[in-house]
CSV table of C-alpha atoms in Angstrom, one decimal:
chain,number,residue,atom,x,y,z
A,73,MET,CA,-0.1,0.1,0.0
A,74,ASN,CA,1.5,3.5,-0.8
A,75,HIS,CA,2.3,6.4,1.4
A,76,ASP,CA,-0.6,8.4,0.7
A,77,GLN,CA,-3.4,5.7,0.9
A,78,LEU,CA,-1.9,4.7,4.3
A,79,LEU,CA,-2.4,8.2,5.6
A,80,ALA,CA,-5.9,8.5,3.9
A,81,ASP,CA,-6.7,5.1,5.8
A,82,GLU,CA,-5.3,6.3,9.3
A,83,ALA,CA,-7.1,9.4,8.9
A,84,ARG,CA,-10.5,7.5,8.6
A,85,TYR,CA,-9.8,4.3,11.0
A,86,CYS,CA,-7.2,5.3,13.5
A,87,SER,CA,-7.7,7.4,16.8
A,88,PHE,CA,-5.9,10.4,17.1
A,89,GLY,CA,-5.7,10.1,20.9
A,90,ASP,CA,-3.1,7.8,21.1
A,91,THR,CA,-0.3,10.1,20.8
A,92,VAL,CA,0.3,11.0,17.2
A,93,HIS,CA,-0.1,14.0,14.9
A,94,TYR,CA,2.7,16.1,16.4
A,95,VAL,CA,3.8,16.8,12.8
A,96,ASN,CA,1.4,17.0,9.7
A,97,PRO,CA,1.3,15.0,8.0
A,98,PRO,CA,2.3,12.2,10.2
A,99,LYS,CA,5.7,10.5,9.5
A,100,ILE,CA,5.9,7.0,8.5
A,101,PHE,CA,9.0,4.8,8.9
A,102,SER,CA,9.6,1.5,7.6
A,103,GLY,CA,12.7,0.0,9.1
A,104,CYS,CA,15.2,0.9,11.7
A,105,ASP,CA,19.0,-0.1,12.7
A,106,GLY,CA,21.2,1.1,15.4
A,107,SER,CA,21.1,4.9,15.9
A,108,TYR,CA,18.6,5.5,12.5
A,109,MET,CA,15.1,5.0,11.2
A,110,PHE,CA,14.3,4.5,7.3
A,111,ASP,CA,11.6,5.8,5.2
A,112,ALA,CA,9.7,3.8,2.4
A,113,ALA,CA,12.6,5.5,0.3
A,114,GLY,CA,15.7,3.9,2.2
A,115,THR,CA,16.5,7.5,3.4
A,116,PRO,CA,18.5,7.3,6.7
A,117,TYR,CA,17.0,9.5,9.9
A,118,LEU,CA,19.5,10.0,12.6
A,119,ASP,CA,17.5,9.4,15.8
A,120,LEU,CA,18.3,11.5,18.7
A,121,GLN,CA,15.3,10.5,20.7
A,122,MET,CA,15.1,6.7,20.5
A,123,TRP,CA,11.5,6.4,21.1
A,124,TYR,CA,11.4,8.6,24.5
A,125,SER,CA,14.7,6.9,25.6
A,126,ALA,CA,13.0,3.6,25.5
A,127,VAL,CA,15.5,2.1,23.0
A,128,ASN,CA,18.6,2.9,25.2
A,129,PHE,CA,20.6,0.2,23.6
A,130,GLY,CA,19.9,0.6,19.5
A,131,TYR,CA,17.5,-0.4,17.1
A,132,LYS,CA,17.9,-4.0,16.3
A,133,ASN,CA,20.5,-4.9,19.0
A,134,LYS,CA,21.4,-8.1,17.9
A,135,ARG,CA,22.2,-9.7,21.3
A,136,LEU,CA,18.6,-8.6,23.0
A,137,GLU,CA,16.9,-9.9,19.7
A,138,GLU,CA,18.5,-13.1,19.8
A,139,VAL,CA,17.3,-13.5,23.8
A,140,MET,CA,13.5,-12.4,22.5
A,141,ILE,CA,13.8,-15.1,19.8
A,142,ARG,CA,15.4,-17.9,22.3
A,143,GLN,CA,12.4,-16.9,24.9
A,144,LEU,CA,9.8,-16.9,22.0
A,145,ARG,CA,10.7,-20.4,21.3
A,146,GLU,CA,11.2,-21.7,24.9
A,147,LEU,CA,8.3,-20.0,26.9
A,148,PRO,CA,6.6,-17.2,25.0
A,149,GLN,CA,3.7,-16.7,27.5
A,150,VAL,CA,2.7,-17.9,31.0
A,151,ALA,CA,-0.6,-16.7,33.2
A,152,SER,CA,0.7,-14.2,35.7
A,153,GLN,CA,-0.6,-16.5,38.7
A,154,TYR,CA,2.4,-18.9,37.7
A,155,LEU,CA,5.9,-18.2,38.1
A,156,HIS,CA,8.8,-18.5,35.7
A,157,PRO,CA,12.5,-18.1,36.0
A,158,THR,CA,13.4,-14.8,34.5
A,159,LYS,CA,10.7,-13.0,36.6
A,160,ILE,CA,12.4,-14.2,39.5
A,161,GLU,CA,16.1,-13.7,38.4
A,162,LEU,CA,15.1,-10.2,37.2
A,163,ALA,CA,13.7,-9.1,40.3
A,164,LYS,CA,16.4,-10.8,42.4
A,165,TRP,CA,18.9,-8.9,40.3
A,166,ILE,CA,17.2,-5.2,40.8
A,167,ALA,CA,16.7,-6.0,44.7
A,168,GLN,CA,20.5,-7.0,45.4
A,169,ASP,CA,21.6,-4.0,43.3
A,170,ALA,CA,19.4,-2.0,45.5
A,171,LYS,CA,20.4,-3.9,48.9
A,172,ALA,CA,24.2,-3.2,47.6
A,173,LYS,CA,23.6,0.7,47.0
A,174,TRP,CA,21.2,1.8,49.4
A,175,GLY,CA,21.4,-1.0,52.2
A,176,LEU,CA,17.7,-1.7,52.0
A,177,ASP,CA,15.7,-4.9,51.6
A,178,GLY,CA,13.4,-4.4,49.0
A,179,ARG,CA,11.0,-6.4,46.3
A,180,CYS,CA,10.1,-5.8,42.5
A,181,HIS,CA,6.6,-5.9,41.2
A,182,PHE,CA,5.9,-5.7,37.5
A,183,ASN,CA,3.4,-4.4,35.2
A,184,VAL,CA,3.6,-3.4,31.4
A,185,GLY,CA,3.9,0.3,30.9
A,186,GLY,CA,5.1,3.4,32.7
A,187,ALA,CA,2.0,4.8,33.6
A,188,GLN,CA,0.8,1.5,34.9
A,189,ALA,CA,3.9,0.8,37.3
A,190,ILE,CA,3.0,4.4,38.6
A,191,GLU,CA,-0.6,3.4,39.5
A,192,ASP,CA,0.9,0.1,41.0
A,193,SER,CA,3.0,2.7,43.4
A,194,LEU,CA,0.1,4.8,44.0
A,195,LYS,CA,-1.5,1.7,45.5
A,196,VAL,CA,1.5,0.5,47.5
A,197,VAL,CA,1.8,4.1,48.8
A,198,ARG,CA,-2.1,4.5,49.8
A,199,ASN,CA,-1.6,1.3,51.3
A,200,ALA,CA,1.4,2.0,53.4
A,201,SER,CA,-0.1,5.6,54.5
A,202,ASN,CA,-3.4,3.9,55.6
A,203,GLY,CA,-5.3,5.3,52.7
A,204,LYS,CA,-3.8,8.7,52.2
A,205,SER,CA,-4.6,10.0,48.7
A,206,LEU,CA,-3.0,13.3,48.3
A,207,MET,CA,0.7,13.6,46.9
A,208,PHE,CA,3.2,16.2,46.4
A,209,ALA,CA,4.6,16.3,42.6
A,210,PHE,CA,6.6,18.8,40.6
A,211,GLU,CA,5.7,21.6,38.4
A,212,GLY,CA,6.9,20.2,35.2
A,213,GLY,CA,6.8,16.7,36.2
A,214,TYR,CA,5.4,14.0,33.8
A,215,HIS,CA,4.2,10.7,35.4
A,216,GLY,CA,1.9,9.4,32.5
A,217,ARG,CA,-1.7,10.1,31.2
A,218,THR,CA,-3.9,7.4,33.1
A,219,LEU,CA,-6.4,9.1,35.6
A,220,GLY,CA,-3.8,8.2,38.4
A,221,ALA,CA,-0.6,9.4,36.8
A,222,SER,CA,-2.5,12.5,35.4
A,223,SER,CA,-3.7,13.5,38.9
A,224,ILE,CA,0.2,14.0,39.6
A,225,THR,CA,1.3,15.1,36.2
A,226,SER,CA,1.6,18.7,36.4
A,227,SER,CA,0.0,19.9,33.3
A,228,TYR,CA,-3.8,20.6,33.4
A,229,ARG,CA,-3.7,19.9,29.6
A,230,TYR,CA,-3.9,16.1,30.5
A,231,ARG,CA,-6.7,16.5,33.0
A,232,ARG,CA,-8.9,19.0,31.6
A,233,ARG,CA,-11.4,16.9,29.7
A,234,PHE,CA,-11.9,14.4,32.2
A,235,GLY,CA,-13.5,15.9,35.0
A,236,HIS,CA,-12.2,17.2,38.5
A,237,PHE,CA,-9.3,15.5,40.2
A,238,GLY,CA,-9.7,15.5,43.8
A,239,ASP,CA,-6.5,14.0,44.7
A,240,ARG,CA,-4.6,16.1,42.5
A,241,ALA,CA,-1.1,16.7,43.8
A,242,GLN,CA,-0.3,19.8,45.4
A,243,PHE,CA,2.8,20.9,42.7
A,244,ILE,CA,6.1,22.5,44.0
A,245,PRO,CA,8.6,24.4,41.8
A,246,PHE,CA,11.2,22.7,40.2
A,247,PRO,CA,14.6,24.3,40.3
A,248,TYR,CA,15.4,25.3,36.8
A,249,PRO,CA,18.8,26.7,36.6
A,250,PHE,CA,18.7,28.3,33.0
A,251,ARG,CA,15.4,30.2,34.4
A,252,ARG,CA,16.4,31.0,37.9
A,253,PRO,CA,15.9,34.4,39.6
A,254,LYS,CA,18.5,36.9,39.0
A,255,GLY,CA,21.2,37.2,41.6
A,256,MET,CA,21.2,33.7,42.7
A,257,THR,CA,23.7,31.0,42.1
A,258,ALA,CA,22.1,27.7,41.0
A,259,GLU,CA,22.6,26.1,44.5
A,260,GLU,CA,21.1,29.0,46.5
A,261,TYR,CA,18.1,28.5,44.1
A,262,ALA,CA,17.8,25.1,44.9
A,263,GLU,CA,18.4,26.1,48.8
A,264,ASN,CA,15.4,28.3,48.4
A,265,ILE,CA,12.8,26.1,47.0
A,266,VAL,CA,13.8,23.6,49.7
A,267,ALA,CA,13.5,26.4,52.4
A,268,ASP,CA,10.0,27.2,51.1
A,269,PHE,CA,8.7,23.6,51.1
A,270,ARG,CA,10.1,23.2,54.5
A,271,ARG,CA,7.9,26.2,55.7
A,272,LYS,CA,4.8,24.3,54.9
A,273,PHE,CA,5.5,22.1,57.9
A,274,GLU,CA,6.1,24.9,60.3
A,275,ASN,CA,2.2,25.0,61.5
A,276,GLU,CA,-1.0,23.7,60.8
A,277,TYR,CA,-2.4,26.7,59.0
A,278,HIS,CA,0.2,25.9,56.1
A,279,ALA,CA,-2.4,23.4,55.1
A,280,VAL,CA,-0.2,20.3,55.1
A,281,TRP,CA,0.9,19.4,58.8
A,282,ASP,CA,-0.8,18.5,62.1
A,283,PRO,CA,1.8,19.1,64.6
A,284,LYS,CA,-0.4,17.7,67.5
A,285,THR,CA,-0.4,14.2,66.0
A,286,GLY,CA,2.8,14.7,64.0
A,287,GLN,CA,1.3,13.8,60.6
A,288,CYS,CA,1.3,15.0,57.1
A,289,GLU,CA,-2.1,15.1,54.9
A,290,TYR,CA,0.4,13.9,51.9
A,291,ALA,CA,1.7,10.5,51.6
A,292,ALA,CA,4.7,10.7,49.1
A,293,PHE,CA,6.7,13.1,47.0
A,294,TYR,CA,6.8,11.7,43.3
A,295,VAL,CA,9.8,13.0,41.7
A,296,GLU,CA,11.9,12.7,38.4
A,297,PRO,CA,15.5,13.2,39.3
A,298,ILE,CA,16.0,14.8,35.8
A,299,GLN,CA,12.6,15.8,34.3
A,300,GLY,CA,11.8,14.4,31.2
A,301,THR,CA,9.0,15.9,29.3
A,302,GLY,CA,9.5,19.0,31.4
A,303,GLY,CA,12.8,19.7,29.4
A,304,TYR,CA,15.5,17.4,30.6
A,305,VAL,CA,15.9,19.8,33.1
A,306,VAL,CA,19.1,19.0,35.8
A,307,PRO,CA,18.7,20.4,39.3
A,308,PRO,CA,21.7,21.7,41.3
A,309,ALA,CA,23.5,19.0,42.9
A,310,ASN,CA,22.4,20.1,46.5
A,311,PHE,CA,18.7,20.1,45.8
A,312,PHE,CA,17.5,16.3,46.7
A,313,LYS,CA,19.5,16.0,49.5
A,314,GLY,CA,17.8,19.1,51.1
A,315,LEU,CA,14.4,17.7,49.8
A,316,LYS,CA,14.7,14.3,51.3
A,317,LYS,CA,15.8,15.7,54.5
A,318,VAL,CA,12.5,17.3,54.7
A,319,LEU,CA,10.4,14.7,53.7
A,320,ASP,CA,12.2,12.2,56.2
A,321,ASP,CA,11.6,14.5,58.8
A,322,HIS,CA,8.0,14.6,58.4
A,323,GLY,CA,7.3,10.8,57.4
A,324,VAL,CA,6.6,11.4,53.6
A,325,LEU,CA,7.8,8.8,51.2
A,326,LEU,CA,9.8,9.8,48.2
A,327,VAL,CA,8.7,7.9,45.1
A,328,VAL,CA,11.6,8.4,42.3
A,329,ASP,CA,10.1,7.9,38.8
A,330,GLU,CA,13.2,6.4,36.8
A,331,ILE,CA,10.8,5.7,33.5
A,332,GLN,CA,12.7,7.8,31.2
A,333,MET,CA,15.8,8.3,32.9
A,334,GLY,CA,16.4,4.6,34.3
A,335,PHE,CA,18.8,2.2,32.6
A,336,TRP,CA,22.1,4.2,32.0
A,337,ARG,CA,20.4,7.2,30.2
A,338,THR,CA,22.6,9.7,32.8
A,339,GLY,CA,25.7,7.3,33.2
A,340,LYS,CA,24.2,5.6,36.0
A,341,LEU,CA,21.8,2.8,36.5
A,342,TRP,CA,19.3,4.8,38.0
A,343,SER,CA,19.3,8.7,37.6
A,344,VAL,CA,18.7,9.3,41.5
A,345,GLU,CA,22.2,7.9,42.0
A,346,ASN,CA,23.6,11.3,40.6
A,347,PHE,CA,22.0,13.1,43.8
A,348,GLY,CA,23.1,11.0,46.8
A,349,VAL,CA,19.6,10.2,47.9
A,350,THR,CA,17.7,6.9,48.7
A,351,PRO,CA,14.2,6.2,47.3
A,352,ASP,CA,11.6,4.7,49.0
A,353,VAL,CA,9.5,3.5,46.0
A,354,LEU,CA,11.4,3.7,42.6
A,355,VAL,CA,9.4,3.1,39.4
A,356,PHE,CA,10.9,1.8,36.0
A,357,ALA,CA,9.9,0.9,32.4
A,358,LYS,CA,10.8,2.0,28.6
A,359,ALA,CA,14.5,0.7,28.2
A,360,LEU,CA,14.3,-2.2,30.5
A,361,THR,CA,13.7,-4.1,27.5
A,362,ASN,CA,15.0,-1.8,25.0
A,363,GLY,CA,11.6,-1.2,23.6
A,364,LEU,CA,10.9,-4.6,22.6
A,365,ASN,CA,8.3,-5.6,24.9
A,366,ALA,CA,6.1,-3.8,27.4
A,367,LEU,CA,7.1,-4.5,30.6
A,368,SER,CA,7.6,-2.1,33.8
A,369,GLY,CA,7.8,-2.2,37.4
A,370,LEU,CA,8.8,-0.7,40.6
A,371,TRP,CA,10.9,-1.6,43.5
A,372,ALA,CA,10.0,-0.9,47.2
A,373,ARG,CA,11.3,-1.0,50.3
A,374,GLU,CA,10.3,-4.4,52.3
A,375,GLU,CA,8.2,-2.8,54.8
A,376,LEU,CA,6.0,-1.1,52.1
A,377,ILE,CA,5.8,-4.2,50.0
A,378,ASN,CA,6.1,-7.6,51.7
A,379,PRO,CA,3.2,-9.9,51.3
A,380,LYS,CA,1.6,-9.3,54.7
A,381,VAL,CA,0.9,-5.7,53.6
A,382,PHE,CA,0.8,-6.0,50.0
A,383,PRO,CA,-0.5,-9.6,49.7
A,384,PRO,CA,-1.3,-11.4,46.1
A,385,GLY,CA,-4.1,-9.6,44.1
A,386,SER,CA,-3.5,-5.9,45.2
A,387,THR,CA,-2.6,-5.4,41.5
A,388,HIS,CA,-3.2,-7.6,38.4
A,389,SER,CA,-2.3,-7.4,34.8
A,390,THR,CA,-2.5,-10.1,32.4
A,391,PHE,CA,0.8,-9.4,30.7
A,392,ALA,CA,2.6,-8.3,33.7
A,393,SER,CA,5.9,-10.3,34.3
A,394,ASN,CA,5.6,-11.8,30.9
A,395,PRO,CA,8.6,-14.1,30.1
A,396,LEU,CA,9.5,-12.4,26.8
A,397,GLY,CA,9.9,-9.0,28.9
A,398,THR,CA,11.6,-10.6,32.0
A,399,ALA,CA,14.1,-12.2,29.7
A,400,LEU,CA,15.0,-9.2,27.9
A,401,GLY,CA,15.2,-6.8,31.3
A,402,LEU,CA,17.6,-9.7,32.8
A,403,GLU,CA,19.6,-9.6,29.6
A,404,VAL,CA,19.8,-5.8,29.7
A,405,LEU,CA,21.3,-5.8,33.3
A,406,LYS,CA,23.7,-8.9,32.2
A,407,MET,CA,25.2,-7.0,29.2
A,408,THR,CA,25.5,-3.7,30.9
A,409,ALA,CA,27.3,-5.1,33.6
A,410,GLU,CA,30.1,-6.6,31.7
A,411,ILE,CA,31.9,-3.2,31.1
A,412,ASP,CA,32.0,0.2,32.9
A,413,TYR,CA,28.7,1.0,31.2
A,414,GLY,CA,28.2,4.2,33.1
A,415,ALA,CA,31.8,5.4,32.2
A,416,LYS,CA,31.1,4.5,28.5
A,417,VAL,CA,28.0,6.8,28.6
A,418,ARG,CA,29.6,9.4,30.7
A,419,ASP,CA,32.3,9.8,28.1
A,420,SER,CA,29.9,10.0,24.9
A,421,GLY,CA,27.7,12.6,27.0
A,422,ALA,CA,30.6,14.8,27.4
A,423,TYR,CA,31.7,14.3,23.8
A,424,PHE,CA,28.0,15.3,22.7
A,425,LEU,CA,27.8,18.3,25.3
A,426,GLU,CA,30.9,19.8,23.8
A,427,GLY,CA,29.4,19.4,20.4
A,428,LEU,CA,26.3,21.4,21.5
A,429,LYS,CA,28.4,23.9,23.3
A,430,ASP,CA,30.2,24.7,20.3
A,431,LEU,CA,26.9,25.2,18.1
A,432,GLN,CA,25.9,27.4,20.8
A,433,LYS,CA,28.8,29.8,20.2
A,434,ARG,CA,27.8,29.6,16.3
A,435,HIS,CA,23.9,30.0,16.9
A,436,PRO,CA,22.7,32.5,20.0
A,437,GLU,CA,19.3,31.2,19.4
A,438,ILE,CA,20.5,28.2,21.7
A,439,GLY,CA,20.2,29.9,25.2
A,440,ASP,CA,20.9,26.8,27.0
A,441,VAL,CA,22.9,23.5,26.7
A,442,ASP,CA,22.9,21.0,29.5
A,443,GLY,CA,23.0,17.2,30.2
A,444,LEU,CA,24.1,14.4,32.5
A,445,GLY,CA,25.5,11.6,30.6
A,446,LEU,CA,23.4,10.9,27.3
A,447,ALA,CA,20.2,12.8,28.7
A,448,LEU,CA,21.0,16.5,27.1
A,449,ARG,CA,19.1,19.6,26.1
A,450,ALA,CA,19.3,22.6,24.1
A,451,GLU,CA,16.8,25.4,25.0
A,452,ILE,CA,15.9,27.3,21.5
A,453,CYS,CA,15.3,30.8,22.1
A,454,THR,CA,15.1,34.3,19.9
A,455,ALA,CA,18.2,35.9,19.1
A,456,ASP,CA,18.6,37.4,22.7
A,457,GLY,CA,19.2,33.7,23.5
A,458,PHE,CA,16.5,33.8,26.6
A,459,THR,CA,13.2,34.3,25.4
A,460,PRO,CA,11.4,31.0,24.3
A,461,ASN,CA,11.1,30.2,20.7
A,462,ARG,CA,8.8,27.3,20.1
A,463,GLU,CA,8.2,28.5,16.8
A,464,LEU,CA,11.8,28.1,15.5
A,465,LEU,CA,11.9,24.7,16.8
A,466,ASP,CA,8.6,23.4,15.2
A,467,LYS,CA,10.4,24.5,12.0
A,468,MET,CA,13.3,22.6,12.7
A,469,VAL,CA,11.5,19.4,13.5
A,470,ASP,CA,9.3,19.7,10.3
A,471,ILE,CA,12.5,19.8,8.4
A,472,GLY,CA,14.5,17.3,10.4
A,473,LEU,CA,11.6,14.9,9.4
A,474,SER,CA,11.4,15.9,5.8
A,475,GLY,CA,14.5,13.7,5.0
A,476,THR,CA,16.1,16.7,3.0
A,477,LEU,CA,19.3,17.0,4.9
A,478,GLU,CA,22.4,16.4,3.5
A,479,TYR,CA,25.4,14.5,5.0
A,480,LYS,CA,28.4,13.9,3.0
A,481,GLY,CA,26.7,14.2,-0.1
A,482,GLN,CA,23.7,11.9,0.9
A,483,ALA,CA,20.1,12.6,1.8
A,484,ARG,CA,19.3,12.4,5.9
A,485,GLY,CA,16.5,13.4,8.1
A,486,LEU,CA,16.9,13.9,11.9
A,487,VAL,CA,14.3,12.8,14.7
A,488,LEU,CA,14.0,15.1,17.7
A,489,ASP,CA,11.8,15.4,20.5
A,490,VAL,CA,10.4,18.4,22.0
A,491,GLY,CA,9.9,19.2,25.5
A,492,GLY,CA,10.1,22.0,28.2
A,493,TYR,CA,7.8,24.2,29.9
A,494,TYR,CA,7.6,26.5,26.6
A,495,LYS,CA,8.0,23.6,24.5
A,496,ASN,CA,11.0,25.1,23.3
A,497,VAL,CA,13.8,22.5,24.3
A,498,ILE,CA,15.4,19.6,22.1
A,499,THR,CA,15.5,17.0,24.5
A,500,PHE,CA,18.2,14.4,23.3
A,501,ALA,CA,18.1,10.8,24.0
A,502,PRO,CA,20.5,9.3,21.6
A,503,SER,CA,21.2,5.6,21.7
A,504,LEU,CA,23.8,4.9,24.5
A,505,GLU,CA,25.6,2.8,21.8
A,506,ILE,CA,26.1,5.9,19.8
A,507,THR,CA,29.5,6.1,17.9
A,508,ARG,CA,31.6,9.2,18.0
A,509,PRO,CA,31.3,9.5,14.2
A,510,GLU,CA,27.2,9.5,14.8
A,511,ILE,CA,27.6,12.4,17.3
A,512,ASP,CA,29.7,14.3,14.8
A,513,GLU,CA,26.9,13.7,12.2
A,514,ALA,CA,24.5,15.1,14.4
A,515,MET,CA,26.3,18.1,15.2
A,516,VAL,CA,26.6,18.6,11.3
A,517,LEU,CA,22.7,18.2,10.7
A,518,LEU,CA,21.6,20.3,13.5
A,519,ASP,CA,23.9,23.1,12.5
A,520,GLN,CA,22.4,22.9,8.7
A,521,LEU,CA,18.9,22.4,10.6
A,522,LEU,CA,19.5,25.7,12.4
A,523,ARG,CA,20.3,27.7,9.4
A,524,ARG,CA,17.5,26.4,7.2
A,525,ALA,CA,14.9,27.1,9.8
A,526,LYS,CA,16.2,30.5,10.8
A,527,ARG,CA,16.0,31.5,7.1
A,528,GLY,CA,12.1,30.3,7.3
């Protein structure tokens, strides 16, 4: 079926509500390999977002595909009331890793998608707090679009059409260094936000704390250590230690969302490891299976999730802990444990960030570049280097997906993702296996893209 017919049929038969139509017309891809997607004409598109950081280890990763094929032949499916080896092995690996890092016993609980794992974590937290349903979360935070996840996602856009959310989180500012108040260092800015949050617990009239009983009305604080959809905002290094002290002092749980930043994206298995704090619950998904299978999960401290407090049937999904997914997840952990994978990612990220800084020197419209590992950002502004310029970035995305860029005499496309509070940030999540020549190509294409978009 030809391209035009496919688009016509999509317009007639497909829901537009399942996250598509960010560009017009929607892009149709026919193949992928390594760091590239391919259209029907065979044009390579260098993918710098890798399915929202789900394909951390490259498209068609041979080792992971072989594991999936082997599992498909041995035990492709089993009902979730039964056990299979890789579920147990995967849970053990993650729990033992947490024990080694944080000194805490815990357990793993599986589901099929990031938002579904967030829903499960809400059950864990509510159960542990005797039914408290209110949460803290961050402005700019994104945790999914199911009803429960939408209640702790700061954007009203995801709730507006679906009624009032009585359990909507109280949203706290996240430190955004590029847009911090004038006259403050980034560290002072972070300390100021923590101090303002601590003030909520000074007396009962700040609406969250009962000093007579020593109880908070809010059960947990949901955080992304680095904001994803919010624009890959990296907080100052001192921020989370200060925040965690307030939470621990008042019995509020810390739930860390690693759905987008987990599995080495930041040069650590979990991005929270960069900030020196210990989670009570940690949610993961996406790159666990390199995008080859829908599997997600959470780790929680033993006292929150042991069978006496969270018994069988507390949640359920027919496809949770499916053998294809758990076999892939186990292989991802084995594969990345064979070398110092974090060092590899940090080295590639430093090289990529230097390339972005060089671009910034040539294009004043790049107001800010930052990153941790291979989670990187470039904030697109007007020529003043600060005013958000969504229009320019939209043009860049469209040109990148047109497949009309050029590299070494060949046609190229560029796949970018847009994030940020003002939708003016390129959020870079390239393959963690990206090569130096591919990073060099990315810089050439980005330079070309900026020049074309600025010409209009």
